[in-house]
Coordinates of N, CA and C in Angstrom, one line a residue:
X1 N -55.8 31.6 -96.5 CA -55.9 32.9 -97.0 C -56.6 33.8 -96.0
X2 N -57.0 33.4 -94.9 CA -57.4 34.2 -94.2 C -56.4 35.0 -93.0
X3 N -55.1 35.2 -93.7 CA -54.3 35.8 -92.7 C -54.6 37.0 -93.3
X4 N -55.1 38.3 -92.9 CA -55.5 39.8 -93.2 C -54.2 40.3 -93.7
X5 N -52.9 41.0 -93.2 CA -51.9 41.1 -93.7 C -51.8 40.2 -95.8
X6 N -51.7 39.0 -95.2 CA -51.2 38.4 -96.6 C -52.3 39.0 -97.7
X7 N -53.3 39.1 -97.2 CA -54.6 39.4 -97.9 C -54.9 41.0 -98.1
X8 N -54.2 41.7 -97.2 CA -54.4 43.6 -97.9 C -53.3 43.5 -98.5
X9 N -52.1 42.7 -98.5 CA -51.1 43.2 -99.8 C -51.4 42.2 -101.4
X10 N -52.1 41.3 -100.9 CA -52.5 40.9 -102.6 C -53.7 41.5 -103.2
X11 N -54.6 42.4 -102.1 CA -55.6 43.3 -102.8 C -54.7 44.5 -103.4
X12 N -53.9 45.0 -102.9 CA -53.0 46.1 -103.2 C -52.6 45.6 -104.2
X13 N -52.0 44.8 -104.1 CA -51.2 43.9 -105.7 C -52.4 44.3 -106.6
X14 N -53.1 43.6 -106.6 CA -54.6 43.5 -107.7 C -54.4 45.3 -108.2
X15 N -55.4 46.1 -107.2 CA -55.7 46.7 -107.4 C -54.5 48.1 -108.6
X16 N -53.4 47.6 -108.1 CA -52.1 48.4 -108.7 C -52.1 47.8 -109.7
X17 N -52.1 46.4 -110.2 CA -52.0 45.8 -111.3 C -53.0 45.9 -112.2
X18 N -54.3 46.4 -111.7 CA -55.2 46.3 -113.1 C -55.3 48.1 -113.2
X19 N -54.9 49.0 -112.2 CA -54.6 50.4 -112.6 C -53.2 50.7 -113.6
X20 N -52.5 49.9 -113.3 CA -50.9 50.1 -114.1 C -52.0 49.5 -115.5
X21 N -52.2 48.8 -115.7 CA -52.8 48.2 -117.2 C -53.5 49.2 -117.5
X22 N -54.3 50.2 -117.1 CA -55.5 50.6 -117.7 C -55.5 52.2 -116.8
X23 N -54.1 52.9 -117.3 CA -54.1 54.6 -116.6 C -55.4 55.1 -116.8
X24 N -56.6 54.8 -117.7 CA -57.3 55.7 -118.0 C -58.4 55.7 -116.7
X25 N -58.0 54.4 -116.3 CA -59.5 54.4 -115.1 C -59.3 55.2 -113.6
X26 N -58.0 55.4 -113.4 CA -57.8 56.2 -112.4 C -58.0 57.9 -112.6
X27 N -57.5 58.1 -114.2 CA -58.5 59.8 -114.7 C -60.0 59.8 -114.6
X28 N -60.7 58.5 -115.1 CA -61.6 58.6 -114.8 C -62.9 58.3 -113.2
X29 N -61.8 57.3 -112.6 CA -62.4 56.9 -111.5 C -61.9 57.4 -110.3
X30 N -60.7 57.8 -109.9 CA -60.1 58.4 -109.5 C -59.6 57.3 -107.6
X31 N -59.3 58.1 -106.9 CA -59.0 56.9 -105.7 C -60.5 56.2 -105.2
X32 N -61.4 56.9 -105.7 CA -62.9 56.0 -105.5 C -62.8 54.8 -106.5
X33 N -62.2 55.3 -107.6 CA -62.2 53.8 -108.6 C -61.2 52.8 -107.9
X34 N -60.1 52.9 -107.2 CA -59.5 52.3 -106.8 C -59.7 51.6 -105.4
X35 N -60.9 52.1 -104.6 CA -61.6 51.6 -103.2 C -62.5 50.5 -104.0
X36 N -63.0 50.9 -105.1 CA -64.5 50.0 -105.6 C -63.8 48.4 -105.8
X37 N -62.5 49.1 -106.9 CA -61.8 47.5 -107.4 C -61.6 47.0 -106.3
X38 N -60.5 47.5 -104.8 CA -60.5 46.5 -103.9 C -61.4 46.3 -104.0
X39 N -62.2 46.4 -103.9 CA -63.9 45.7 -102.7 C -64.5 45.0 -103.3
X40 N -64.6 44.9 -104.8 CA -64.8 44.5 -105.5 C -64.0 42.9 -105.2
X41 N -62.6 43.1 -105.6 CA -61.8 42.0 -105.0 C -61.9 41.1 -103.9
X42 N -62.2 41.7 -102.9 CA -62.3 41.4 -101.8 C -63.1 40.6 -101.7
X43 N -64.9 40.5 -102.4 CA -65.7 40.4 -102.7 C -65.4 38.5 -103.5
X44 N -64.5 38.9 -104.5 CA -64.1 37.4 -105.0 C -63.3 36.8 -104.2
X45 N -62.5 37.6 -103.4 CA -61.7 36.1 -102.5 C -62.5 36.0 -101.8
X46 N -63.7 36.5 -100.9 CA -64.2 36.1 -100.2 C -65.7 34.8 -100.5
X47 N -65.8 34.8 -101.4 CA -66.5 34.0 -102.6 C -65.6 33.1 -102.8
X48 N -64.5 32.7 -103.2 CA -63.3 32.0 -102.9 C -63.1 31.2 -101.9
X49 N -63.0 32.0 -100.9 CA -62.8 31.2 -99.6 C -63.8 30.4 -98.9
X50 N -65.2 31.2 -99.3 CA -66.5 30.0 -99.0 C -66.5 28.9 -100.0
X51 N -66.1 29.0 -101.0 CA -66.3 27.9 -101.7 C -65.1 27.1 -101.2
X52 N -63.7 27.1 -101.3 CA -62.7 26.3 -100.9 C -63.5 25.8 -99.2
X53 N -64.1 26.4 -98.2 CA -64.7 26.0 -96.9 C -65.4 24.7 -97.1
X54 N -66.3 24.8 -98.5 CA -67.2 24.2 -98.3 C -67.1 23.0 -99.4
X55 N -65.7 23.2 -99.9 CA -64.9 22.2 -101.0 C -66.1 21.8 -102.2
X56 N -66.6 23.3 -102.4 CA -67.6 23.1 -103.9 C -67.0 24.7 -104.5
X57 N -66.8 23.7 -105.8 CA -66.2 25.6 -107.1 C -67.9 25.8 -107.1
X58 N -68.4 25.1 -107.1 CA -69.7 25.5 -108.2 C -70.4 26.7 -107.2
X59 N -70.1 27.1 -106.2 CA -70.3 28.2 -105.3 C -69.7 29.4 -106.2
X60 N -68.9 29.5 -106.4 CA -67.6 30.3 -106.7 C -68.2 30.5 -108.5
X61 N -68.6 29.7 -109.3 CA -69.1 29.8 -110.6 C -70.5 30.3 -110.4
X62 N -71.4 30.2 -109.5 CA -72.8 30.6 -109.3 C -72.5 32.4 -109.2
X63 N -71.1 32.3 -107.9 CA -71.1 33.8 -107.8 C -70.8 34.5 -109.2
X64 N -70.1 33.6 -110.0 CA -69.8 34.3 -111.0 C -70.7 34.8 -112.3
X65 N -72.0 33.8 -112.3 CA -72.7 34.1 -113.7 C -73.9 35.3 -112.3
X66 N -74.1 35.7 -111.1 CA -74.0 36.4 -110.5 C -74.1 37.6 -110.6
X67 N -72.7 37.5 -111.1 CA -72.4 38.9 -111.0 C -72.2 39.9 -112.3
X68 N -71.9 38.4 -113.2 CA -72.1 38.8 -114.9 C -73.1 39.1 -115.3
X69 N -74.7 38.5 -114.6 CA -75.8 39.1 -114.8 C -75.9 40.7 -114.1
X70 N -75.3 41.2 -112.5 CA -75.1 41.9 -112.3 C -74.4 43.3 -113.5
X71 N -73.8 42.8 -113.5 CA -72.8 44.0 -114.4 C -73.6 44.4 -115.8
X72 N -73.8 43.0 -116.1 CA -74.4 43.3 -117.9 C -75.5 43.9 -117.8
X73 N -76.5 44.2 -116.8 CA -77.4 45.1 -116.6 C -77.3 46.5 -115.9
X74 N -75.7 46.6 -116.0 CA -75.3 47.7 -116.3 C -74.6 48.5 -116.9
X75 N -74.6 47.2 -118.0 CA -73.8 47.7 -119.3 C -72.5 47.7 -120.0
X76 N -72.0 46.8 -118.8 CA -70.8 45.9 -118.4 C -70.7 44.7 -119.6
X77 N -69.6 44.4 -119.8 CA -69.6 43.1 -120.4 C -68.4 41.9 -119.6
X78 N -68.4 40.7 -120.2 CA -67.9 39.6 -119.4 C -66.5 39.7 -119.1
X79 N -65.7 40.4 -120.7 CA -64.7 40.8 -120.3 C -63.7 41.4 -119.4
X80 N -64.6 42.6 -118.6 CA -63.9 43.2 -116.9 C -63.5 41.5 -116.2
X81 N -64.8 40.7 -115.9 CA -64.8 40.3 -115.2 C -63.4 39.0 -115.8
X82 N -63.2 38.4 -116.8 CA -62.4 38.0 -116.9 C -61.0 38.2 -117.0
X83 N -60.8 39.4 -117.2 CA -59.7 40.2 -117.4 C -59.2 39.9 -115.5
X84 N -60.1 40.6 -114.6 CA -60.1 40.8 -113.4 C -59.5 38.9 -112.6
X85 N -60.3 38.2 -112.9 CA -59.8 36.5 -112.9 C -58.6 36.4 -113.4
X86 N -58.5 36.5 -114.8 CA -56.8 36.2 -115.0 C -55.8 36.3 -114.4
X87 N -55.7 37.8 -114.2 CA -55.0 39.1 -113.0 C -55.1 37.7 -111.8
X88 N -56.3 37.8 -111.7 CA -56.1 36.8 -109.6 C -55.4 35.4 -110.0
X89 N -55.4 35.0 -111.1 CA -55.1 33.5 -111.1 C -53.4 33.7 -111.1
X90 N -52.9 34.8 -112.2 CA -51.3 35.2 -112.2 C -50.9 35.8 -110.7
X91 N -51.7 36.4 -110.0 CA -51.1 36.9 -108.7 C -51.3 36.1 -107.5
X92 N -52.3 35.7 -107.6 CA -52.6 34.4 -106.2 C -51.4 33.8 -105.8
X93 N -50.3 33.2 -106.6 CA -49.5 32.4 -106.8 C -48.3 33.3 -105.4
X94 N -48.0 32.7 -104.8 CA -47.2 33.1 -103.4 C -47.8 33.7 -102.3
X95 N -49.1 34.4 -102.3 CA -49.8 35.0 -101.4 C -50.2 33.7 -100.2
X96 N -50.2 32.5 -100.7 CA -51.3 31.6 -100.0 C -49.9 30.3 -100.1
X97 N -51.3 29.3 -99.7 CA -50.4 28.1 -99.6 C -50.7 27.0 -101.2
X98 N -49.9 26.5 -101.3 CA -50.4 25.6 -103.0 C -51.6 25.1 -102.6
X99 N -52.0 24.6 -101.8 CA -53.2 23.8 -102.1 C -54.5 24.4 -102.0
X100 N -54.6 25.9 -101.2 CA -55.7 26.8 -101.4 C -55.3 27.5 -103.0
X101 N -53.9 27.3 -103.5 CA -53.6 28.8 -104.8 C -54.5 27.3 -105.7
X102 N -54.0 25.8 -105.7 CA -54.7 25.0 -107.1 C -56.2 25.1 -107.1
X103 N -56.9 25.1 -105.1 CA -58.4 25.1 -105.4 C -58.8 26.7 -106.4
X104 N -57.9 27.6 -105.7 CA -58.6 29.1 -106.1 C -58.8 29.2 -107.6
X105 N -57.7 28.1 -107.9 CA -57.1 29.3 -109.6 C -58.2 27.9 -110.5
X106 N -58.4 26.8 -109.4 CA -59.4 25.9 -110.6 C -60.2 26.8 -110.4
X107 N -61.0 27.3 -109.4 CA -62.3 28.0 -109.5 C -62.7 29.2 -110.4
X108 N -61.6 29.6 -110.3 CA -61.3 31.2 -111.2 C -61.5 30.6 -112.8
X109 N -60.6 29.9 -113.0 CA -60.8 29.0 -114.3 C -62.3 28.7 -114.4
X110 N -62.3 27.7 -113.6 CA -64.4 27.2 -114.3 C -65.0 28.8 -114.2
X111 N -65.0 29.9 -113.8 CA -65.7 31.1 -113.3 C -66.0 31.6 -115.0
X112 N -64.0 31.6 -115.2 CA -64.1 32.3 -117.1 C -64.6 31.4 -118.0
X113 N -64.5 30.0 -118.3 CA -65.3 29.4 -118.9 C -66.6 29.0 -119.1
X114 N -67.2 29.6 -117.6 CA -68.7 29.7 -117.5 C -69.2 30.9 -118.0
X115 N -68.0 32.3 -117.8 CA -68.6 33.6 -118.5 C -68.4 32.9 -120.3
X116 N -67.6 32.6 -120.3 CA -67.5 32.1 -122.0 C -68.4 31.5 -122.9
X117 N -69.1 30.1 -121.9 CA -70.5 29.6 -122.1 C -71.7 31.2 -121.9
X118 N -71.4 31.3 -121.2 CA -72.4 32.8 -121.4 C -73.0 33.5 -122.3
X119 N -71.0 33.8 -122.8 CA -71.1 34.8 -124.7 C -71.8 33.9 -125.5
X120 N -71.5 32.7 -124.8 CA -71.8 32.3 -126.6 C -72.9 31.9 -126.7
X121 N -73.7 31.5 -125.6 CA -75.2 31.6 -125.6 C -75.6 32.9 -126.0
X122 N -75.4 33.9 -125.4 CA -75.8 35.3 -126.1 C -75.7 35.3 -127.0
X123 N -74.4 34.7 -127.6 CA -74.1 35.2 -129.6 C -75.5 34.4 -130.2
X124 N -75.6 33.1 -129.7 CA -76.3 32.7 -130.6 C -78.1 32.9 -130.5
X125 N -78.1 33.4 -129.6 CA -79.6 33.8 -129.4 C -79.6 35.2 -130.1

């Protein structure tokens, strides 16, 4: 995944994919909302790719409850962030080679069932 080419056209992908879903964010965020999501992105494969380096997800899930504490203290909930994972787990698929797309898309997986354990700690507290 570290070919740059293969990697600014699946941030492109991302970022056109979760704007096509959701016209409202581009009225309200405008091409700045569209610089953040890449970087944003960028931010997960590159969290991604230390963890596949270093052949531990649990890198990749740390960054994730992370950043879920990140966001929810700003008011954010777990949802973006899972919505955002799905999106990469459906698009990852041809950008890369299978055996980086199976590590990525397990990690992305344990990421949303760690935000899941999250909710439901929340719910019940």
């Amino acid at each position: 995944m570290n070919q740059q080419p293969g990697k600014d056209a699946l941030l492109d992908r991302i970022v056109e994919d979760i704007f096509d879903a959701y016209p409202s964010l581009y009225e309200r965020y405008g091409e700045n909302g569209k610089k953040r999501t890449r970087e944003d992105n960028q931010h997960h494969l590159d969290y991604l790719q230390t963890a596949y380096d270093a052949d531990d997800s649990q890198l990749f899930v740390d960054y994730t409850l992370w950043l879920h504490e990140l966001l929810s203290s700003r008011g954010m909930n777990e949802r973006i962030i899972i919505d955002n994972y799905s999106r990469l787990i459906r698009l990852l698929d041809g950008y890369m080679s299978e055996q980086y797309y199976r590590f990525f898309k397990a990690c992305l997986e344990e990421g949303i069932r760690a935000l899941h354990a999250e909710k439901k700690k929340d719910e019940d507290n």
